[in-house]
PDB file of C-alpha atoms in Angstrom:
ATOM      1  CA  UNK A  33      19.363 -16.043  19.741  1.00 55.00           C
ATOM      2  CA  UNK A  34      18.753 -19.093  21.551  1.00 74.00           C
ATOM      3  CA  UNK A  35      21.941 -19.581  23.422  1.00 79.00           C
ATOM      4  CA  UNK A  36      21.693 -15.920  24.445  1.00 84.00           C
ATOM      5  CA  UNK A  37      18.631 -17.007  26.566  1.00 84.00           C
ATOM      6  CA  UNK A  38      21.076 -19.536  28.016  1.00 88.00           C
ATOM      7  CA  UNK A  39      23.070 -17.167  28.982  1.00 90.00           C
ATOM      8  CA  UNK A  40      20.584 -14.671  30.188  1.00 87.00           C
ATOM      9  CA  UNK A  41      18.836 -17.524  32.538  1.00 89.00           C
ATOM     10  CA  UNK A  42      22.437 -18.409  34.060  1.00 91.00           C
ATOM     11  CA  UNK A  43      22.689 -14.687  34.428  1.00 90.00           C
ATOM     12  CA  UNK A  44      19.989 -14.610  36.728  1.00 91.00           C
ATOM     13  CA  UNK A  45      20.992 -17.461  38.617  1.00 93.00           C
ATOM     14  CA  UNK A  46      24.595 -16.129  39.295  1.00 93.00           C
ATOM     15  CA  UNK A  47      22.797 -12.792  40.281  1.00 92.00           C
ATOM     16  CA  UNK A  48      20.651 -14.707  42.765  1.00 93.00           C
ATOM     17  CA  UNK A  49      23.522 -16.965  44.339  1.00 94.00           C
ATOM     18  CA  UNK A  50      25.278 -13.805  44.957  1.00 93.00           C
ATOM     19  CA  UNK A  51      22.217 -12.052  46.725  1.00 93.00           C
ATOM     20  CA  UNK A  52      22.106 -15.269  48.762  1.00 94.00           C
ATOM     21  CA  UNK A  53      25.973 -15.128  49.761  1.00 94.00           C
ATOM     22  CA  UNK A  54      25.534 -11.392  50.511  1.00 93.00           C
ATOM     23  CA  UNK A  55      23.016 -12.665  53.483  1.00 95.00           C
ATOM     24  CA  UNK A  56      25.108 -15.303  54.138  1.00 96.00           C
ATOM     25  CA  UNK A  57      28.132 -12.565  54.696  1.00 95.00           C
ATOM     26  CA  UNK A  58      25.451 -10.540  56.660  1.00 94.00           C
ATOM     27  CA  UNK A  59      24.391 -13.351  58.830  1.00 94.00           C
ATOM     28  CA  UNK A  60      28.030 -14.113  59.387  1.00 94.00           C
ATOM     29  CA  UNK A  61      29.379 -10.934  60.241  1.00 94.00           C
ATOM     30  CA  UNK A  62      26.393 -10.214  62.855  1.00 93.00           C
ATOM     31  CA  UNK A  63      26.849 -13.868  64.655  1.00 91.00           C
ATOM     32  CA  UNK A  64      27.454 -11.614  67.666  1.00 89.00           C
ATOM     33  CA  UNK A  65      25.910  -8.265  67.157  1.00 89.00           C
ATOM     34  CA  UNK A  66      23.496  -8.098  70.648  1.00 89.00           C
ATOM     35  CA  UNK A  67      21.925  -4.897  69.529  1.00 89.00           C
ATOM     36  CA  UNK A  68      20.410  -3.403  66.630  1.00 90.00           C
ATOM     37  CA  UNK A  69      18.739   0.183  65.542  1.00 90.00           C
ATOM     38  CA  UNK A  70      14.929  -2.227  65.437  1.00 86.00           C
ATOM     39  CA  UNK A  71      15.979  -3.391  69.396  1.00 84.00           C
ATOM     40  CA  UNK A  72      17.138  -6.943  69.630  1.00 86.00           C
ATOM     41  CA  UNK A  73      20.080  -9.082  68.851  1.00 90.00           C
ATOM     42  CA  UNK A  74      20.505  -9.257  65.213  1.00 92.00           C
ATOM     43  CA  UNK A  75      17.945 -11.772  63.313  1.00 92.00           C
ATOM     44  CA  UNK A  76      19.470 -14.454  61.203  1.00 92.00           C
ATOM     45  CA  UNK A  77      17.825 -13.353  57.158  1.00 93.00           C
ATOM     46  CA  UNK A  78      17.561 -15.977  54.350  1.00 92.00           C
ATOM     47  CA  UNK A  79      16.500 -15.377  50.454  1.00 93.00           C
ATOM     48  CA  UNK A  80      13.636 -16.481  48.758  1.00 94.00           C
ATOM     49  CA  UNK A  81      14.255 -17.383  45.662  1.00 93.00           C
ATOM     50  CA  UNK A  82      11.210 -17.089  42.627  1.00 90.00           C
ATOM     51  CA  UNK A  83      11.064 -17.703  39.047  1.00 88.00           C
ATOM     52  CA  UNK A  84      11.432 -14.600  37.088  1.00 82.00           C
ATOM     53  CA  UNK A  85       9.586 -13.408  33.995  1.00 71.00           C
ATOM     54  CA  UNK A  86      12.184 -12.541  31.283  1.00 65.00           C
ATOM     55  CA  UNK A  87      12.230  -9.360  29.543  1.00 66.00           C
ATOM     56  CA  UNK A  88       8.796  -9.320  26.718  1.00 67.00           C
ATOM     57  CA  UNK A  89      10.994  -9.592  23.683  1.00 65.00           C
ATOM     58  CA  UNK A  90      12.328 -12.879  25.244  1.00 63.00           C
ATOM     59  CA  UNK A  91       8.847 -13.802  26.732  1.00 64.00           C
ATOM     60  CA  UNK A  92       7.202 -13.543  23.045  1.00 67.00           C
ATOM     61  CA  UNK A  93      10.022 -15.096  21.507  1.00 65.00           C
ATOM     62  CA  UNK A  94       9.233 -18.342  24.317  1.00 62.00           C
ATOM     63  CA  UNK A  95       4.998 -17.892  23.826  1.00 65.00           C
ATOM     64  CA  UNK A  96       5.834 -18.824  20.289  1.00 66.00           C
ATOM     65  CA  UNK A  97       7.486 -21.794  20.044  1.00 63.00           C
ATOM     66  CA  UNK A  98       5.137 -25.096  20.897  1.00 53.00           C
ATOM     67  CA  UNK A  99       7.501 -26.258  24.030  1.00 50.00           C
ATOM     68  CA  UNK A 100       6.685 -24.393  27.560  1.00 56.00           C
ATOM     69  CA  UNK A 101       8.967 -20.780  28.362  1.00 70.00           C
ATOM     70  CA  UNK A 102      12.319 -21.763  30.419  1.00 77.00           C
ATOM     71  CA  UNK A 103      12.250 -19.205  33.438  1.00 81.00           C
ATOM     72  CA  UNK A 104      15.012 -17.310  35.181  1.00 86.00           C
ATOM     73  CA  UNK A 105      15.142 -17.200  39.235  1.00 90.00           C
ATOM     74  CA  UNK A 106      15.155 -13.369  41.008  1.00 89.00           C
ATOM     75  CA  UNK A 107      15.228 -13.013  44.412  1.00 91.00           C
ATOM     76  CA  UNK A 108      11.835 -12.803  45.909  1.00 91.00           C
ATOM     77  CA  UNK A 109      12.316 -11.120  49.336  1.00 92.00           C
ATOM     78  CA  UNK A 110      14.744 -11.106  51.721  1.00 93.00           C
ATOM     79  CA  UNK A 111      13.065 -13.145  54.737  1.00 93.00           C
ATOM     80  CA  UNK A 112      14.210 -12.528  58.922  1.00 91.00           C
ATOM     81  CA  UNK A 113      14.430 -15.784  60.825  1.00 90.00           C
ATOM     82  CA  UNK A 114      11.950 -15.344  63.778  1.00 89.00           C
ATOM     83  CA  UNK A 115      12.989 -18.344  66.022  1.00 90.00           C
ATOM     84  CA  UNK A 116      13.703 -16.895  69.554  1.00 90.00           C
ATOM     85  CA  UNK A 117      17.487 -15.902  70.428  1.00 90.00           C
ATOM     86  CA  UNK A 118      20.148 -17.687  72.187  1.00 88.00           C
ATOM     87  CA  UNK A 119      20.161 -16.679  75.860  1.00 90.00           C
ATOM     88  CA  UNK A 120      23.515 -16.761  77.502  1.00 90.00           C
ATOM     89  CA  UNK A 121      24.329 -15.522  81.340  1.00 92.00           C
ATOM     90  CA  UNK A 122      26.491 -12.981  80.851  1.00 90.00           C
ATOM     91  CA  UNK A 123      25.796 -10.176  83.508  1.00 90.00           C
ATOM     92  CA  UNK A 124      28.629  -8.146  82.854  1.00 91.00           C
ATOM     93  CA  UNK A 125      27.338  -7.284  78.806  1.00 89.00           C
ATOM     94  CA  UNK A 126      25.960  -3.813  78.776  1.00 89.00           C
ATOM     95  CA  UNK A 127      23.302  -5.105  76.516  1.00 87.00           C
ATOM     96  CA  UNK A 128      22.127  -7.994  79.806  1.00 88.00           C
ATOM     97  CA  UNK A 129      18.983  -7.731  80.685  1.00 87.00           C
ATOM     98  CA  UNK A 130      17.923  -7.322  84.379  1.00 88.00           C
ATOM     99  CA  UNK A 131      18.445 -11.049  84.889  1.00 90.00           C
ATOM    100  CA  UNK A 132      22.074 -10.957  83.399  1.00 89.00           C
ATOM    101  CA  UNK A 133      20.690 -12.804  80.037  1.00 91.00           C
ATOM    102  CA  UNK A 134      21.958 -11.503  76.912  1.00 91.00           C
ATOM    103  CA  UNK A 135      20.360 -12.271  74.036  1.00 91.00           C
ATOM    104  CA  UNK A 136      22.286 -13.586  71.225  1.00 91.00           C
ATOM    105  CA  UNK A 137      21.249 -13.904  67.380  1.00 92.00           C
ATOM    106  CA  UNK A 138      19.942 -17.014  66.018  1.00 91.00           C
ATOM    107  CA  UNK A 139      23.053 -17.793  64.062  1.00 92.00           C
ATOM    108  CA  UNK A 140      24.362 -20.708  63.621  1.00 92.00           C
ATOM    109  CA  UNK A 141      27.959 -20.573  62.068  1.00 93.00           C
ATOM    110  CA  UNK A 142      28.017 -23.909  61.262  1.00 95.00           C
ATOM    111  CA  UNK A 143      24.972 -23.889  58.949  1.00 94.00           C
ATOM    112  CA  UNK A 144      25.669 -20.682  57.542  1.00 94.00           C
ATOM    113  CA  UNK A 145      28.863 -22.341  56.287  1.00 95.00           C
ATOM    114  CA  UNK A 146      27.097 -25.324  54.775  1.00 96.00           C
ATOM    115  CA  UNK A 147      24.770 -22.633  53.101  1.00 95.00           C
ATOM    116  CA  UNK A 148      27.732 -21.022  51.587  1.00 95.00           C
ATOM    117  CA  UNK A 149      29.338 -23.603  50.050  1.00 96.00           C
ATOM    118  CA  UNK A 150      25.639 -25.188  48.607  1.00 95.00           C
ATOM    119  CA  UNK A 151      25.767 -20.951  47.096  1.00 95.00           C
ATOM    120  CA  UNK A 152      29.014 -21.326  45.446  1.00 96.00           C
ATOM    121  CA  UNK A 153      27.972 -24.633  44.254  1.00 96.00           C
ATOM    122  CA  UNK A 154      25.074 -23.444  43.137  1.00 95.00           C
ATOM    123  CA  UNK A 155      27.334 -20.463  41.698  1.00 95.00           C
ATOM    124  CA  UNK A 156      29.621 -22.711  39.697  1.00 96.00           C
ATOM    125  CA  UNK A 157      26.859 -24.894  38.311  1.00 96.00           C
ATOM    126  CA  UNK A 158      25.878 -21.693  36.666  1.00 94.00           C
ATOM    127  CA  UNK A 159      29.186 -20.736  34.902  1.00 95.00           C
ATOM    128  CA  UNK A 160      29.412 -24.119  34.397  1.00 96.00           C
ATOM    129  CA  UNK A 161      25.607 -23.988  31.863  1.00 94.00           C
ATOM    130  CA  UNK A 162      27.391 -20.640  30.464  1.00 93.00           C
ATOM    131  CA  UNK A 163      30.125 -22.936  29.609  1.00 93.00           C
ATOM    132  CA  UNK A 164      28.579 -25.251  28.157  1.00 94.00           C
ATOM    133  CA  UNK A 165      26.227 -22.944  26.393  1.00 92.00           C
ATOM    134  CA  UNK A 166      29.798 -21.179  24.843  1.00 92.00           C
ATOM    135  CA  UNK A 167      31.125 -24.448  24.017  1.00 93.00           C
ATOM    136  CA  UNK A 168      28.090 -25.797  21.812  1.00 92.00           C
ATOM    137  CA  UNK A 169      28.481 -21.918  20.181  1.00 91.00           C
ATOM    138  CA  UNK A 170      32.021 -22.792  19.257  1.00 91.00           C
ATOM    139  CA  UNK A 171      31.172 -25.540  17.905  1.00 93.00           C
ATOM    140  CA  UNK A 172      28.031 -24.984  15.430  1.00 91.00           C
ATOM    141  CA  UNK A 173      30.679 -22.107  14.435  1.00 89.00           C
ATOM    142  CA  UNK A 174      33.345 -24.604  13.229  1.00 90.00           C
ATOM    143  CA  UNK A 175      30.322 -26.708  11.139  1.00 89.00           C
ATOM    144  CA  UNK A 176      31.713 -23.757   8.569  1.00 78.00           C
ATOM    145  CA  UNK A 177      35.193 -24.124   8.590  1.00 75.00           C
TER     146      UNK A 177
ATOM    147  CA  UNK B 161      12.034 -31.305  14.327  1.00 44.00           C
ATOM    148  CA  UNK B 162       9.915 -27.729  14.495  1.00 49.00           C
ATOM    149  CA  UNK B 163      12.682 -25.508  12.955  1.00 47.00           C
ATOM    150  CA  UNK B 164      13.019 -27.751   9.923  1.00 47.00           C
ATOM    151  CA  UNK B 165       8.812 -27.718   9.144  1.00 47.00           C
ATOM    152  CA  UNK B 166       9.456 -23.804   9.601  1.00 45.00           C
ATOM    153  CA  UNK B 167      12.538 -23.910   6.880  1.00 42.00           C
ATOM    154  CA  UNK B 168      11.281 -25.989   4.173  1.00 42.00           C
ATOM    155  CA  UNK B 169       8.054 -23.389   3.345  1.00 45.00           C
ATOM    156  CA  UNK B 170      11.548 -20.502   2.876  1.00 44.00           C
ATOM    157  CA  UNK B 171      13.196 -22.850   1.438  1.00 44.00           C
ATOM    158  CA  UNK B 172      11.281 -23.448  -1.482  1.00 44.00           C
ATOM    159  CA  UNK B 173       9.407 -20.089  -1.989  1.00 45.00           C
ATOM    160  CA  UNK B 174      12.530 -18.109  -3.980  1.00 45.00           C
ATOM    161  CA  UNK B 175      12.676 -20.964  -6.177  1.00 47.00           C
ATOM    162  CA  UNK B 176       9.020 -20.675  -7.239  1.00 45.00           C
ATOM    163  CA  UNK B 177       8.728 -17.176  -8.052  1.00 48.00           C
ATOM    164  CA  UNK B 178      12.117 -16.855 -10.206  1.00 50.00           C
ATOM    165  CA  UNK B 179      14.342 -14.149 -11.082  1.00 52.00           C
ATOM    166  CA  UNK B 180      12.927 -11.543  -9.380  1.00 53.00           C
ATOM    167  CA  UNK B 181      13.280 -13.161  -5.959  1.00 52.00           C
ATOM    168  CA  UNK B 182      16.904 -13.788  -6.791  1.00 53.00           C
ATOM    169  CA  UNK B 183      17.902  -9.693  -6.970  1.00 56.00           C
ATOM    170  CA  UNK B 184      15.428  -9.699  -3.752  1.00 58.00           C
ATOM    171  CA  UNK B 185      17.916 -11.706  -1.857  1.00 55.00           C
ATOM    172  CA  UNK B 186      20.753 -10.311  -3.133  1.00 58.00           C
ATOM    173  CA  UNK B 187      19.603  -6.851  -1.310  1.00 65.00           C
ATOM    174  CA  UNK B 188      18.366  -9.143   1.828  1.00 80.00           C
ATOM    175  CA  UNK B 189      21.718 -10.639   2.162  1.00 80.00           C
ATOM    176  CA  UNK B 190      23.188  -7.289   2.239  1.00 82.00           C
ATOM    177  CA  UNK B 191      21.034  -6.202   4.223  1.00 86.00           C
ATOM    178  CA  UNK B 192      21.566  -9.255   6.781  1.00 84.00           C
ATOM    179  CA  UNK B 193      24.855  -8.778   6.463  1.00 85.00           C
ATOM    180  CA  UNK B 194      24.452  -4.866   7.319  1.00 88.00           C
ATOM    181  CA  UNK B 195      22.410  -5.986  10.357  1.00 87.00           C
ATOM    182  CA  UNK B 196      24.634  -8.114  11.756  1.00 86.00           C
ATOM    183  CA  UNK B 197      27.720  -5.935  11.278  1.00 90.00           C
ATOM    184  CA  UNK B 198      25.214  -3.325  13.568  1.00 91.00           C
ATOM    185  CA  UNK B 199      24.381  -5.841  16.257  1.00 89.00           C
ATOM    186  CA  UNK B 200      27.823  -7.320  16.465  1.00 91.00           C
ATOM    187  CA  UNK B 201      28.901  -3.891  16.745  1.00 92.00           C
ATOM    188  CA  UNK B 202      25.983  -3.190  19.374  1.00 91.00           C
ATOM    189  CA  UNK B 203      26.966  -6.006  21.419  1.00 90.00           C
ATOM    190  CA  UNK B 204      30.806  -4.906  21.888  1.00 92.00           C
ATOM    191  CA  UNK B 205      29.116  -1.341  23.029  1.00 92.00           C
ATOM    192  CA  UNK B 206      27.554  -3.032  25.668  1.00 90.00           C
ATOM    193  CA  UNK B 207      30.470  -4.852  26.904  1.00 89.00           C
ATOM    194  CA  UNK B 208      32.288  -2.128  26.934  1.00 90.00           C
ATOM    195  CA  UNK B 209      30.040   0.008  29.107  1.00 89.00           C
ATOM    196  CA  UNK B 210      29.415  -3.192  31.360  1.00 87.00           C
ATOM    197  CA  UNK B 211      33.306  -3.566  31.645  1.00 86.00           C
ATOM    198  CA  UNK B 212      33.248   0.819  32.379  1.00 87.00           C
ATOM    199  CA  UNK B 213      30.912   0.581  34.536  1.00 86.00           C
ATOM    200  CA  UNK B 214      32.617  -2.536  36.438  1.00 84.00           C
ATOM    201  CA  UNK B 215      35.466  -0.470  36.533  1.00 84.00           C
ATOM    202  CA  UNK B 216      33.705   2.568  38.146  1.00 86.00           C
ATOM    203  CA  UNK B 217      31.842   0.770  40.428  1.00 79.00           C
ATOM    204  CA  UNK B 218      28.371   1.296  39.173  1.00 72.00           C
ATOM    205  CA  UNK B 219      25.640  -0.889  39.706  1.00 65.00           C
ATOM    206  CA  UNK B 220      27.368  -3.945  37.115  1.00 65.00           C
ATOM    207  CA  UNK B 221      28.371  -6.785  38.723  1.00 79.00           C
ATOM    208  CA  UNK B 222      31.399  -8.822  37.212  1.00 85.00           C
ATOM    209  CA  UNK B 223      29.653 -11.775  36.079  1.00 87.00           C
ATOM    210  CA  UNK B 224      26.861  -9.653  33.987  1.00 86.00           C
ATOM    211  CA  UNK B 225      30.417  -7.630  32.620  1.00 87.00           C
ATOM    212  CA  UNK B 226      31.638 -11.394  31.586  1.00 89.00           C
ATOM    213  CA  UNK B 227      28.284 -12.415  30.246  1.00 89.00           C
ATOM    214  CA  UNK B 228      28.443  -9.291  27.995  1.00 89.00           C
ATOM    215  CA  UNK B 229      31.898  -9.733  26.966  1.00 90.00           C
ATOM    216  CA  UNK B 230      31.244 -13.370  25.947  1.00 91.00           C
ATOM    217  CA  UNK B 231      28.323 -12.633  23.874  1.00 90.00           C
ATOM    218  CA  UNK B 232      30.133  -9.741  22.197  1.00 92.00           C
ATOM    219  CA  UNK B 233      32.609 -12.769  21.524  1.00 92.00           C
ATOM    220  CA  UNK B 234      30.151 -15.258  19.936  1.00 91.00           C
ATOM    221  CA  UNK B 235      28.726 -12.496  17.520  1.00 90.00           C
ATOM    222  CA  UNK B 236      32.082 -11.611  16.683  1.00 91.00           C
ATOM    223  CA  UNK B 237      33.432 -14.524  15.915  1.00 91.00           C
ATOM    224  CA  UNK B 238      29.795 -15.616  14.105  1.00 90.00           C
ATOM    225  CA  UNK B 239      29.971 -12.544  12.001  1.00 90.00           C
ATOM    226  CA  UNK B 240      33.734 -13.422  10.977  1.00 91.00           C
ATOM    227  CA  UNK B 241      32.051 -16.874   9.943  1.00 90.00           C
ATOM    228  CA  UNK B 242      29.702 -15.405   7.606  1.00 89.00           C
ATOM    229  CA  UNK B 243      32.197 -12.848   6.220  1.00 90.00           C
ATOM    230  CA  UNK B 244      34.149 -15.911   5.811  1.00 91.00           C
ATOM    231  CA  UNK B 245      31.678 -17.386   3.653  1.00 90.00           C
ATOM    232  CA  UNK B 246      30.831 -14.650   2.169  1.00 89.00           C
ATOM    233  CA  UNK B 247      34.409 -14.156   0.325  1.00 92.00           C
ATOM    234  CA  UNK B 248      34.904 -17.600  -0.318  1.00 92.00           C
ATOM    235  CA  UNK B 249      32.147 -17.950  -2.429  1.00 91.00           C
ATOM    236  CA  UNK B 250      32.995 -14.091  -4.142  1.00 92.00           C
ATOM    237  CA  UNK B 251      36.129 -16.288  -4.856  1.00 94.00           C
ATOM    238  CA  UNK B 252      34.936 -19.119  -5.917  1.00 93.00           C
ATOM    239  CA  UNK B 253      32.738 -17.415  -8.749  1.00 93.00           C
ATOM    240  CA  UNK B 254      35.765 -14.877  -9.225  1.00 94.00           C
ATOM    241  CA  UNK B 255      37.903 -18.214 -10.334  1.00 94.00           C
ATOM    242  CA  UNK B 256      35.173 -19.601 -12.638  1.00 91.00           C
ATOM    243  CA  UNK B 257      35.983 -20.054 -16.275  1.00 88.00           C
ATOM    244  CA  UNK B 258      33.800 -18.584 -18.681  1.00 80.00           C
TER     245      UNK B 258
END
């Protein structure tokens, strides 16, 4: 049914926005973690989001009607930030190196709150089409009553 | 515009071929009917294990749990609609004076 597919494609995008805020939490969390089991401070990761093929039923069901398939979004990959670390002279840090730099991850709080709040924005803009989607439902159901 | 050049062909095809096609869609309609009833019923198994598995902490998340639950709600409610009909019209012939 065609407002199942709705559903299905906000499905995806909740999925996604959560992925993303999971990094987010991650990136967060680690804005001071100096080392890690790789060696380093702790990189700052970001998604990658891609449009995702739907299951074949769905696909086939798209492939036949004359307008193009509407496409879900998956999570590509999960991508490391490779810009070099913040230095900051602290000689006392048992992770300093032999000139009393530490190395510091590439987070920067600030933007990882703006990126949150464009996620949960993003999130709600998705419940919002499922919504919708429920709404227009209700209503073709009361064309009977 | 595409899904009403795609109904008029059904449309008109029972009405051409007569009697027979009327006892054919009789059985269809129960058999629609007997579909739905099975998918509807589908649908609320799959919210339930989706809310179960929430519950347990599987691999679920809540929003696919709510997405379940809500289409387990739309069938429901569109199978009550044709049930609905269904009886109503039963009715209606039921009352009719012969």
């Amino acid at each position: 049914m065609d407002i199942f597919t709705t559903f299905d494609i906000a499905a995806s995008g909740l999925k996604a926005q959560t992925t993303r805020l999971n990094t987010i939490s991650s990136n967060l969390a680690n804005a001071e973690t100096t080392s890690t089991p790789e060696g380093g401070p702790y990189k700052k990761k970001s998604v990658v989001f891609q449009t995702e093929k739907l299951p074949f039923k769905q696909h086939l069901d798209q492939s036949m009607q004359p307008r193009g398939g509407v496409q879900g979004v998956k999570v590509a990959r999960i991508i490391e930030d490779t810009s070099p670390p913040q230095r900051i002279y602290d000689p006392s840090h048992p992770d300093a190196k032999a000139d009393g730099y530490v190395e510091m991850p590439n987070v920067s709080t600030v933007k990882e709150m703006v990126d949150m709040m464009s996620a949960t924005r993003s999130y709600e803009a998705n419940t919002t089409t499922i919504k919708s989607a429920k709404r227009m439902a209700m209503k073709a159901l009361e064309i009977g009553r | 515009m595409d899904p009403i050049q795609s109904l008029t062909p059904a449309l008109t095809r029972p009405a051409t071929t007569g009697p027979a096609a009327v006892s054919q869609a009789e059985n269809s309609f129960g058999d629609i009917l007997k579909n739905m009833v099975a998918e509807t019923n589908q649908s609320q198994q799959t919210a339930d294990q989706a809310m179960q598995q929430l519950h347990s902490g599987g691999e679920k998340n809540l929003h696919g749990a709510m997405i379940s639950m809500e289409k387990a709600d739309i069938s429901m409610r569109y199978m009550i609609q044709v049930r609905n009909k269904a009886i109503e019209a039963y009715q209606e012939i039921m009352r009719m004076q012969v």
